[in-house]
CSV table of N, CA and C in Angstrom, one decimal:
chain,number,residue,atom,x,y,z
A,1,MET,N,-9.2,28.4,-16.6
A,1,MET,CA,-8.1,27.7,-15.9
A,1,MET,C,-8.5,27.1,-14.6
A,2,ILE,N,-8.0,26.0,-14.3
A,2,ILE,CA,-8.4,25.3,-13.1
A,2,ILE,C,-7.5,25.8,-11.9
A,3,THR,N,-8.1,26.2,-10.8
A,3,THR,CA,-7.4,26.6,-9.7
A,3,THR,C,-7.4,25.6,-8.6
A,4,PHE,N,-6.3,25.0,-8.3
A,4,PHE,CA,-6.2,23.9,-7.4
A,4,PHE,C,-6.7,24.3,-6.0
A,5,LYS,N,-6.3,25.5,-5.5
A,5,LYS,CA,-6.7,25.9,-4.2
A,5,LYS,C,-8.2,26.0,-4.1
A,6,LYS,N,-8.9,26.5,-5.1
A,6,LYS,CA,-10.3,26.6,-5.1
A,6,LYS,C,-10.9,25.2,-4.9
A,7,ASP,N,-10.4,24.2,-5.6
A,7,ASP,CA,-10.8,22.8,-5.5
A,7,ASP,C,-10.6,22.3,-4.1
A,8,ILE,N,-9.5,22.5,-3.6
A,8,ILE,CA,-9.2,22.1,-2.2
A,8,ILE,C,-10.1,22.7,-1.2
A,9,ILE,N,-10.5,24.0,-1.4
A,9,ILE,CA,-11.4,24.6,-0.6
A,9,ILE,C,-12.8,24.0,-0.6
A,10,ALA,N,-13.2,23.6,-1.9
A,10,ALA,CA,-14.5,22.9,-2.0
A,10,ALA,C,-14.5,21.6,-1.3
A,11,LEU,N,-13.4,20.9,-1.4
A,11,LEU,CA,-13.2,19.6,-0.7
A,11,LEU,C,-13.3,19.8,0.8
A,12,ALA,N,-12.6,20.8,1.2
A,12,ALA,CA,-12.6,21.1,2.7
A,12,ALA,C,-14.0,21.5,3.2
A,13,LEU,N,-14.8,22.2,2.4
A,13,LEU,CA,-16.1,22.5,2.8
A,13,LEU,C,-16.9,21.3,3.0
A,14,THR,N,-16.8,20.3,2.2
A,14,THR,CA,-17.4,19.0,2.5
A,14,THR,C,-17.0,18.5,3.8
A,15,GLY,N,-15.7,18.6,4.1
A,15,GLY,CA,-15.2,18.1,5.4
A,15,GLY,C,-15.8,18.9,6.5
A,16,ALA,N,-16.0,20.2,6.3
A,16,ALA,CA,-16.6,21.0,7.4
A,16,ALA,C,-18.1,20.6,7.6
A,17,LEU,N,-18.7,20.3,6.5
A,17,LEU,CA,-20.1,19.9,6.6
A,17,LEU,C,-20.2,18.6,7.4
A,18,ILE,N,-19.3,17.7,7.1
A,18,ILE,CA,-19.3,16.4,7.8
A,18,ILE,C,-19.0,16.6,9.3
A,19,GLY,N,-18.1,17.6,9.5
A,19,GLY,CA,-17.8,18.0,10.9
A,19,GLY,C,-16.8,17.0,11.6
A,20,GLY,N,-15.6,17.5,11.8
A,20,GLY,CA,-14.6,16.7,12.5
A,20,GLY,C,-13.6,16.1,11.5
A,21,VAL,N,-12.8,15.2,12.1
A,21,VAL,CA,-11.8,14.6,11.3
A,21,VAL,C,-12.4,13.7,10.3
A,22,ASN,N,-12.1,13.8,9.0
A,22,ASN,CA,-12.6,12.9,8.0
A,22,ASN,C,-11.5,12.7,7.0
A,23,PHE,N,-11.9,12.0,5.9
A,23,PHE,CA,-11.0,11.7,4.8
A,23,PHE,C,-10.3,12.9,4.3
A,24,ILE,N,-11.0,13.9,4.0
A,24,ILE,CA,-10.4,15.1,3.4
A,24,ILE,C,-9.4,15.7,4.4
A,25,ALA,N,-9.8,15.9,5.6
A,25,ALA,CA,-8.9,16.5,6.6
A,25,ALA,C,-7.6,15.6,6.7
A,26,ARG,N,-7.7,14.3,6.7
A,26,ARG,CA,-6.6,13.4,6.9
A,26,ARG,C,-5.7,13.5,5.6
A,27,ALA,N,-6.3,13.8,4.5
A,27,ALA,CA,-5.5,14.0,3.3
A,27,ALA,C,-4.6,15.2,3.3
A,28,GLN,N,-5.0,16.2,4.1
A,28,GLN,CA,-4.3,17.5,4.1
A,28,GLN,C,-3.4,17.5,5.3
A,29,VAL,N,-2.2,16.8,5.2
A,29,VAL,CA,-1.3,16.7,6.4
A,29,VAL,C,-0.4,18.0,6.3
A,30,VAL,N,0.1,18.3,7.5
A,30,VAL,CA,1.0,19.4,7.6
A,30,VAL,C,2.4,19.0,7.0
A,31,PRO,N,2.9,19.8,6.1
A,31,PRO,CA,4.2,19.4,5.5
A,31,PRO,C,5.3,19.4,6.5
A,32,ASN,N,6.1,18.4,6.4
A,32,ASN,CA,7.3,18.3,7.2
A,32,ASN,C,8.5,18.1,6.3
A,33,GLN,N,9.7,17.8,6.8
A,33,GLN,CA,10.8,17.6,6.0
A,33,GLN,C,10.7,16.5,5.0
A,34,SER,N,10.1,15.4,5.4
A,34,SER,CA,9.9,14.3,4.5
A,34,SER,C,9.0,14.6,3.3
A,35,THR,N,7.9,15.3,3.6
A,35,THR,CA,7.0,15.7,2.5
A,35,THR,C,7.6,16.8,1.6
A,36,THR,N,8.4,17.6,2.2
A,36,THR,CA,9.1,18.6,1.4
A,36,THR,C,10.1,18.0,0.5
A,37,GLN,N,10.8,16.9,1.0
A,37,GLN,CA,11.7,16.2,0.1
A,37,GLN,C,11.0,15.4,-1.0
A,38,THR,N,9.8,14.9,-0.6
A,38,THR,CA,9.0,14.1,-1.6
A,38,THR,C,8.5,15.0,-2.8
A,39,GLN,N,8.2,16.2,-2.5
A,39,GLN,CA,7.6,17.0,-3.6
A,39,GLN,C,8.5,17.1,-4.8
A,40,SER,N,9.8,17.2,-4.6
A,40,SER,CA,10.7,17.3,-5.8
A,40,SER,C,10.8,16.0,-6.5
A,41,LYS,N,10.4,14.9,-5.9
A,41,LYS,CA,10.5,13.6,-6.5
A,41,LYS,C,9.2,13.1,-7.1
A,42,ILE,N,8.2,13.9,-7.2
A,42,ILE,CA,7.0,13.5,-7.8
A,42,ILE,C,7.1,13.4,-9.3
A,43,THR,N,6.8,12.2,-9.8
A,43,THR,CA,7.0,12.0,-11.3
A,43,THR,C,5.8,12.5,-12.0
A,44,THR,N,6.0,12.7,-13.3
A,44,THR,CA,4.9,13.1,-14.2
A,44,THR,C,3.8,12.0,-14.2
A,45,ALA,N,4.3,10.8,-14.2
A,45,ALA,CA,3.3,9.7,-14.1
A,45,ALA,C,2.4,9.7,-12.9
A,46,GLU,N,3.1,10.0,-11.7
A,46,GLU,CA,2.3,10.1,-10.5
A,46,GLU,C,1.4,11.3,-10.5
A,47,LEU,N,1.8,12.4,-11.1
A,47,LEU,CA,1.0,13.6,-11.1
A,47,LEU,C,-0.2,13.3,-12.1
A,48,THR,N,0.1,12.6,-13.1
A,48,THR,CA,-1.0,12.3,-14.1
A,48,THR,C,-2.0,11.4,-13.4
A,49,LYS,N,-1.6,10.4,-12.7
A,49,LYS,CA,-2.5,9.5,-12.0
A,49,LYS,C,-3.3,10.3,-10.9
A,50,PHE,N,-2.6,11.2,-10.2
A,50,PHE,CA,-3.2,12.0,-9.2
A,50,PHE,C,-4.3,12.9,-9.9
A,51,ALA,N,-4.0,13.4,-11.0
A,51,ALA,CA,-5.0,14.3,-11.7
A,51,ALA,C,-6.2,13.5,-12.1
A,52,GLY,N,-6.1,12.3,-12.6
A,52,GLY,CA,-7.2,11.4,-12.9
A,52,GLY,C,-8.0,11.1,-11.6
A,53,ALA,N,-7.4,10.8,-10.6
A,53,ALA,CA,-8.0,10.5,-9.3
A,53,ALA,C,-8.7,11.7,-8.7
A,54,PHE,N,-8.0,12.8,-8.8
A,54,PHE,CA,-8.5,14.1,-8.3
A,54,PHE,C,-9.8,14.5,-9.0
A,55,ILE,N,-9.9,14.3,-10.3
A,55,ILE,CA,-11.1,14.6,-11.1
A,55,ILE,C,-12.3,13.8,-10.6
A,56,GLU,N,-12.0,12.5,-10.4
A,56,GLU,CA,-13.1,11.6,-10.0
A,56,GLU,C,-13.5,11.8,-8.5
A,57,VAL,N,-12.5,12.1,-7.7
A,57,VAL,CA,-12.8,12.5,-6.3
A,57,VAL,C,-13.7,13.7,-6.2
A,58,GLN,N,-13.3,14.7,-7.1
A,58,GLN,CA,-14.2,15.9,-7.1
A,58,GLN,C,-15.6,15.6,-7.5
A,59,GLU,N,-15.7,14.8,-8.5
A,59,GLU,CA,-17.1,14.4,-9.0
A,59,GLU,C,-17.9,13.7,-7.9
A,60,GLU,N,-17.2,12.8,-7.2
A,60,GLU,CA,-17.9,12.1,-6.1
A,60,GLU,C,-18.2,13.1,-5.0
A,61,ASN,N,-17.3,14.1,-4.8
A,61,ASN,CA,-17.5,15.1,-3.7
A,61,ASN,C,-18.7,15.9,-4.1
A,62,LYS,N,-18.9,16.3,-5.3
A,62,LYS,CA,-20.1,17.0,-5.8
A,62,LYS,C,-21.4,16.3,-5.5
A,63,VAL,N,-21.4,15.0,-5.8
A,63,VAL,CA,-22.5,14.1,-5.5
A,63,VAL,C,-22.8,14.1,-4.0
A,64,ALA,N,-21.8,14.0,-3.2
A,64,ALA,CA,-21.9,13.9,-1.7
A,64,ALA,C,-22.4,15.3,-1.2
A,65,GLN,N,-21.9,16.4,-1.8
A,65,GLN,CA,-22.4,17.7,-1.3
A,65,GLN,C,-23.9,17.9,-1.6
A,66,GLN,N,-24.3,17.4,-2.8
A,66,GLN,CA,-25.7,17.5,-3.2
A,66,GLN,C,-26.6,16.7,-2.2
A,67,GLU,N,-26.1,15.5,-1.8
A,67,GLU,CA,-26.8,14.6,-0.9
A,67,GLU,C,-26.9,15.3,0.5
A,68,MET,N,-25.8,15.9,0.9
A,68,MET,CA,-25.8,16.6,2.2
A,68,MET,C,-26.7,17.8,2.2
A,69,MET,N,-26.7,18.6,1.1
A,69,MET,CA,-27.6,19.7,1.1
A,69,MET,C,-29.1,19.2,1.1
A,70,GLY,N,-29.4,18.1,0.5
A,70,GLY,CA,-30.7,17.5,0.5
A,70,GLY,C,-31.1,17.1,1.9
A,71,ILE,N,-30.2,16.5,2.7
A,71,ILE,CA,-30.4,16.1,4.0
A,71,ILE,C,-30.7,17.4,4.9
A,72,ILE,N,-29.9,18.4,4.7
A,72,ILE,CA,-30.1,19.6,5.5
A,72,ILE,C,-31.5,20.2,5.2
A,73,LYS,N,-31.9,20.3,3.9
A,73,LYS,CA,-33.2,20.8,3.6
A,73,LYS,C,-34.3,19.9,4.1
A,74,ASN,N,-34.1,18.6,4.0
A,74,ASN,CA,-35.2,17.7,4.5
A,74,ASN,C,-35.4,17.8,6.0
A,75,GLU,N,-34.4,18.2,6.7
A,75,GLU,CA,-34.5,18.4,8.2
A,75,GLU,C,-35.2,19.8,8.5
A,76,GLY,N,-35.4,20.6,7.4
A,76,GLY,CA,-36.1,21.8,7.6
A,76,GLY,C,-35.1,23.0,7.9
A,77,LEU,N,-33.9,22.9,7.6
A,77,LEU,CA,-32.9,24.0,7.8
A,77,LEU,C,-32.5,24.5,6.4
A,78,GLU,N,-32.2,25.8,6.4
A,78,GLU,CA,-31.5,26.4,5.2
A,78,GLU,C,-30.0,26.1,5.3
A,79,ILE,N,-29.4,26.0,4.2
A,79,ILE,CA,-28.0,25.7,4.1
A,79,ILE,C,-27.2,26.7,4.9
A,80,ASP,N,-27.4,28.0,4.7
A,80,ASP,CA,-26.7,29.0,5.4
A,80,ASP,C,-26.9,28.9,6.9
A,81,ARG,N,-28.1,28.6,7.3
A,81,ARG,CA,-28.4,28.5,8.8
A,81,ARG,C,-27.6,27.3,9.4
A,82,PHE,N,-27.7,26.2,8.6
A,82,PHE,CA,-26.9,25.0,9.1
A,82,PHE,C,-25.4,25.3,9.2
A,83,ASN,N,-24.9,26.0,8.2
A,83,ASN,CA,-23.5,26.4,8.3
A,83,ASN,C,-23.2,27.3,9.5
A,84,GLU,N,-24.1,28.3,9.8
A,84,GLU,CA,-23.9,29.1,10.9
A,84,GLU,C,-23.8,28.3,12.2
A,85,ILE,N,-24.7,27.4,12.4
A,85,ILE,CA,-24.7,26.6,13.6
A,85,ILE,C,-23.5,25.7,13.6
A,86,GLN,N,-23.2,25.1,12.5
A,86,GLN,CA,-22.0,24.2,12.4
A,86,GLN,C,-20.7,25.0,12.8
A,87,LYS,N,-20.6,26.2,12.3
A,87,LYS,CA,-19.4,27.0,12.6
A,87,LYS,C,-19.3,27.2,14.1
A,88,SER,N,-20.5,27.5,14.7
A,88,SER,CA,-20.4,27.8,16.1
A,88,SER,C,-20.1,26.5,16.9
A,89,LYS,N,-20.4,25.4,16.4
A,89,LYS,CA,-20.1,24.1,17.0
A,89,LYS,C,-18.6,23.8,16.9
A,90,MET,N,-18.0,24.2,15.7
A,90,MET,CA,-16.6,23.9,15.4
A,90,MET,C,-15.7,24.9,16.1
A,91,ASP,N,-16.1,26.1,16.3
A,91,ASP,CA,-15.3,27.2,16.7
A,91,ASP,C,-15.8,27.8,18.0
A,92,PRO,N,-15.2,27.5,19.1
A,92,PRO,CA,-15.8,28.0,20.4
A,92,PRO,C,-15.9,29.6,20.5
A,93,LYS,N,-15.1,30.3,19.6
A,93,LYS,CA,-15.1,31.7,19.6
A,93,LYS,C,-16.4,32.3,18.9
A,94,THR,N,-17.0,31.4,18.1
A,94,THR,CA,-18.2,31.8,17.4
A,94,THR,C,-19.5,31.4,18.1
A,95,THR,N,-20.4,32.3,18.3
A,95,THR,CA,-21.6,31.9,18.9
A,95,THR,C,-22.8,32.2,17.9
A,96,VAL,N,-23.9,31.5,18.1
A,96,VAL,CA,-25.0,31.6,17.3
A,96,VAL,C,-26.3,31.5,18.1
A,97,ASP,N,-27.2,32.3,17.9
A,97,ASP,CA,-28.5,32.3,18.6
A,97,ASP,C,-29.4,31.3,17.8
A,98,ALA,N,-29.5,30.1,18.3
A,98,ALA,CA,-30.3,29.1,17.6
A,98,ALA,C,-31.4,28.6,18.6
A,99,SER,N,-32.6,28.3,18.0
A,99,SER,CA,-33.7,27.8,18.8
A,99,SER,C,-33.4,26.3,19.1
A,100,LYS,N,-34.1,25.8,20.1
A,100,LYS,CA,-34.0,24.3,20.4
A,100,LYS,C,-34.3,23.5,19.2
A,101,GLU,N,-35.3,23.9,18.5
A,101,GLU,CA,-35.7,23.1,17.3
A,101,GLU,C,-34.6,23.1,16.2
A,102,GLU,N,-33.9,24.3,16.0
A,102,GLU,CA,-32.8,24.4,15.1
A,102,GLU,C,-31.6,23.5,15.5
A,103,LEU,N,-31.4,23.5,16.8
A,103,LEU,CA,-30.3,22.7,17.3
A,103,LEU,C,-30.6,21.2,17.1
A,104,GLU,N,-31.8,20.8,17.3
A,104,GLU,CA,-32.2,19.4,17.1
A,104,GLU,C,-32.1,19.0,15.7
A,105,GLN,N,-32.6,20.0,14.8
A,105,GLN,CA,-32.5,19.7,13.3
A,105,GLN,C,-31.0,19.6,12.9
A,106,HIS,N,-30.2,20.5,13.5
A,106,HIS,CA,-28.7,20.4,13.2
A,106,HIS,C,-28.1,19.1,13.6
A,107,ALA,N,-28.5,18.7,14.8
A,107,ALA,CA,-27.9,17.4,15.3
A,107,ALA,C,-28.4,16.2,14.5
A,108,ALA,N,-29.6,16.2,14.0
A,108,ALA,CA,-30.1,15.2,13.1
A,108,ALA,C,-29.4,15.2,11.8
A,109,VAL,N,-29.1,16.3,11.3
A,109,VAL,CA,-28.3,16.4,10.0
A,109,VAL,C,-26.9,15.9,10.2
A,110,VAL,N,-26.3,16.3,11.3
A,110,VAL,CA,-24.9,15.9,11.5
A,110,VAL,C,-24.8,14.4,11.7
A,111,THR,N,-25.8,13.8,12.4
A,111,THR,CA,-25.8,12.3,12.6
A,111,THR,C,-26.0,11.6,11.2
A,112,GLU,N,-26.9,12.1,10.4
A,112,GLU,CA,-27.1,11.5,9.1
A,112,GLU,C,-25.9,11.7,8.2
A,113,ILE,N,-25.3,12.8,8.2
A,113,ILE,CA,-24.1,13.1,7.4
A,113,ILE,C,-22.9,12.2,7.8
A,114,LYS,N,-22.7,12.1,9.1
A,114,LYS,CA,-21.7,11.3,9.7
A,114,LYS,C,-21.9,9.8,9.3
A,115,SER,N,-23.1,9.4,9.2
A,115,SER,CA,-23.4,8.0,8.8
A,115,SER,C,-23.0,7.7,7.3
A,116,MET,N,-23.0,8.8,6.5
A,116,MET,CA,-22.5,8.7,5.1
A,116,MET,C,-21.0,8.6,5.0
A,117,GLN,N,-20.3,9.0,6.0
A,117,GLN,CA,-18.9,9.2,5.9
A,117,GLN,C,-18.1,7.9,5.6
A,118,PRO,N,-18.4,6.7,6.2
A,118,PRO,CA,-17.6,5.5,5.8
A,118,PRO,C,-17.8,5.1,4.4
A,119,LYS,N,-19.0,5.3,3.8
A,119,LYS,CA,-19.2,4.9,2.4
A,119,LYS,C,-18.5,5.9,1.5
A,120,LEU,N,-18.5,7.2,1.9
A,120,LEU,CA,-17.8,8.2,1.1
A,120,LEU,C,-16.3,8.0,1.1
A,121,GLU,N,-15.8,7.7,2.3
A,121,GLU,CA,-14.3,7.4,2.4
A,121,GLU,C,-13.9,6.2,1.6
A,122,SER,N,-14.7,5.2,1.7
A,122,SER,CA,-14.3,4.0,0.9
A,122,SER,C,-14.4,4.2,-0.6
A,123,LYS,N,-15.3,5.0,-1.0
A,123,LYS,CA,-15.4,5.4,-2.5
A,123,LYS,C,-14.2,6.2,-2.9
A,124,MET,N,-13.8,7.1,-2.0
A,124,MET,CA,-12.6,7.9,-2.3
A,124,MET,C,-11.3,7.1,-2.4
A,125,VAL,N,-11.2,6.2,-1.4
A,125,VAL,CA,-10.0,5.3,-1.4
A,125,VAL,C,-10.0,4.4,-2.6
A,126,ALA,N,-11.2,3.9,-3.0
A,126,ALA,CA,-11.2,3.0,-4.2
A,126,ALA,C,-10.9,3.8,-5.5
A,127,ILE,N,-11.3,5.0,-5.6
A,127,ILE,CA,-11.0,5.8,-6.7
A,127,ILE,C,-9.5,6.0,-6.8
A,128,ILE,N,-8.9,6.4,-5.7
A,128,ILE,CA,-7.4,6.6,-5.6
A,128,ILE,C,-6.7,5.3,-6.0
A,129,LYS,N,-7.1,4.2,-5.5
A,129,LYS,CA,-6.4,2.9,-5.8
A,129,LYS,C,-6.6,2.5,-7.2
A,130,ASP,N,-7.8,2.8,-7.8
A,130,ASP,CA,-8.1,2.5,-9.2
A,130,ASP,C,-7.2,3.3,-10.1
A,131,HIS,N,-6.7,4.4,-9.7
A,131,HIS,CA,-5.8,5.2,-10.5
A,131,HIS,C,-4.3,4.8,-10.2
A,132,GLY,N,-4.1,3.7,-9.5
A,132,GLY,CA,-2.8,3.2,-9.3
A,132,GLY,C,-1.9,4.0,-8.2
A,133,LEU,N,-2.6,4.6,-7.3
A,133,LEU,CA,-1.9,5.3,-6.2
A,133,LEU,C,-2.3,4.7,-4.9
A,134,THR,N,-1.4,4.9,-4.0
A,134,THR,CA,-1.7,4.6,-2.6
A,134,THR,C,-2.2,5.8,-1.9
A,135,MET,N,-2.8,5.7,-0.8
A,135,MET,CA,-3.2,6.9,0.0
A,135,MET,C,-2.0,7.8,0.3
A,136,GLU,N,-0.9,7.2,0.7
A,136,GLU,CA,0.2,7.9,1.1
A,136,GLU,C,0.8,8.8,-0.1
A,137,THR,N,0.8,8.2,-1.3
A,137,THR,CA,1.2,8.9,-2.4
A,137,THR,C,0.3,10.0,-2.8
A,138,TYR,N,-1.0,9.7,-2.7
A,138,TYR,CA,-2.0,10.8,-3.0
A,138,TYR,C,-1.9,11.9,-2.1
A,139,LYS,N,-1.7,11.7,-0.8
A,139,LYS,CA,-1.5,12.7,0.2
A,139,LYS,C,-0.3,13.5,0.0
A,140,ALA,N,0.8,12.8,-0.4
A,140,ALA,CA,2.1,13.5,-0.6
A,140,ALA,C,2.0,14.4,-1.8
A,141,VAL,N,1.3,13.9,-2.9
A,141,VAL,CA,1.2,14.8,-4.1
A,141,VAL,C,0.3,16.0,-3.7
A,142,ALA,N,-0.8,15.8,-2.9
A,142,ALA,CA,-1.6,16.9,-2.5
A,142,ALA,C,-0.9,18.0,-1.7
A,143,VAL,N,0.0,17.5,-0.8
A,143,VAL,CA,0.8,18.4,0.0
A,143,VAL,C,1.8,19.2,-0.9
A,144,ALA,N,2.4,18.4,-1.8
A,144,ALA,CA,3.4,19.0,-2.6
A,144,ALA,C,2.8,20.1,-3.5
A,145,LEU,N,1.6,19.8,-4.0
A,145,LEU,CA,0.9,20.8,-4.9
A,145,LEU,C,0.6,22.0,-4.1
A,146,GLN,N,0.3,21.9,-2.9
A,146,GLN,CA,0.0,23.1,-2.1
A,146,GLN,C,1.2,24.0,-1.9
A,147,ASN,N,2.4,23.4,-2.0
A,147,ASN,CA,3.6,24.1,-1.6
A,147,ASN,C,4.6,24.4,-2.8
A,148,ASP,N,4.3,23.9,-4.0
A,148,ASP,CA,5.2,24.0,-5.1
A,148,ASP,C,4.6,24.6,-6.3
A,149,LYS,N,4.9,25.8,-6.6
A,149,LYS,CA,4.3,26.5,-7.7
A,149,LYS,C,4.6,25.8,-9.1
A,150,ALA,N,5.8,25.3,-9.3
A,150,ALA,CA,6.1,24.7,-10.5
A,150,ALA,C,5.3,23.4,-10.7
A,151,LEU,N,5.1,22.7,-9.6
A,151,LEU,CA,4.3,21.5,-9.6
A,151,LEU,C,2.8,21.8,-9.9
A,152,GLN,N,2.4,22.9,-9.3
A,152,GLN,CA,1.0,23.4,-9.6
A,152,GLN,C,0.8,23.6,-11.1
A,153,GLN,N,1.8,24.3,-11.7
A,153,GLN,CA,1.7,24.6,-13.1
A,153,GLN,C,1.6,23.3,-13.9
A,154,LYS,N,2.5,22.4,-13.6
A,154,LYS,CA,2.5,21.1,-14.3
A,154,LYS,C,1.2,20.4,-14.1
A,155,PHE,N,0.6,20.4,-12.9
A,155,PHE,CA,-0.7,19.8,-12.7
A,155,PHE,C,-1.8,20.5,-13.5
A,156,GLN,N,-1.8,21.8,-13.6
A,156,GLN,CA,-2.8,22.5,-14.4
A,156,GLN,C,-2.6,22.1,-15.8
A,157,GLU,N,-1.4,22.0,-16.3
A,157,GLU,CA,-1.2,21.6,-17.7
A,157,GLU,C,-1.8,20.2,-18.0
A,158,ILE,N,-1.6,19.3,-17.0
A,158,ILE,CA,-2.1,17.9,-17.2
A,158,ILE,C,-3.6,17.9,-17.1
A,159,MET,N,-4.2,18.8,-16.2
A,159,MET,CA,-5.6,18.9,-16.1
A,159,MET,C,-6.2,19.4,-17.4
A,160,MET,N,-5.6,20.5,-18.0
A,160,MET,CA,-6.1,21.1,-19.2
A,160,MET,C,-6.0,20.1,-20.4
A,161,LYS,N,-5.0,19.3,-20.4
A,161,LYS,CA,-4.8,18.3,-21.5
A,161,LYS,C,-5.8,17.2,-21.3
A,162,SER,N,-6.1,16.8,-20.1
A,162,SER,CA,-7.1,15.7,-19.9
A,162,SER,C,-8.5,16.2,-20.3
A,163,GLN,N,-8.8,17.5,-20.0
A,163,GLN,CA,-10.1,18.1,-20.4
A,163,GLN,C,-10.3,18.2,-21.9
A,164,THR,N,-9.2,18.6,-22.6
A,164,THR,CA,-9.4,18.7,-24.0
A,164,THR,C,-9.5,17.4,-24.7
A,165,GLN,N,-8.9,16.4,-24.1
A,165,GLN,CA,-8.9,15.0,-24.7
A,165,GLN,C,-10.2,14.3,-24.3
A,166,GLY,N,-10.8,14.7,-23.2
A,166,GLY,CA,-12.0,14.0,-22.7
A,166,GLY,C,-13.2,14.6,-23.3
């Protein structure tokens, strides 16, 4: 069974690797009254389009994660070590004992990953548009899915159906 929250976590991890505000972070807006009202108005057609886009976005995300891991390794860092340093950079409460060389390697990785960001974002936007959705609708569906158990169930059914047909 597909678990939506696990997929969102994987997408968020890519966002953490990139470091800072990015496409994924912008897609996860804080729900307010208008998004709460929107979630009950999401049609099956919109949810089906979202599911198709979501699958492709996930696939693109996996490719990007592999590229990012390659960049990290090419700079001479282990993935776990990069993540430790990245966490300390993102959270002032977290400290890490890193050598000057490790900090330079980390900085080089971050620079290279950030340079990938515009291309990745445009691919994601194109995928979403190719599925007949606007960014606003995609974001609204994502937020609604995080907050509505019935909608999550419907989404999972659509995903299961698409996997058995594909």
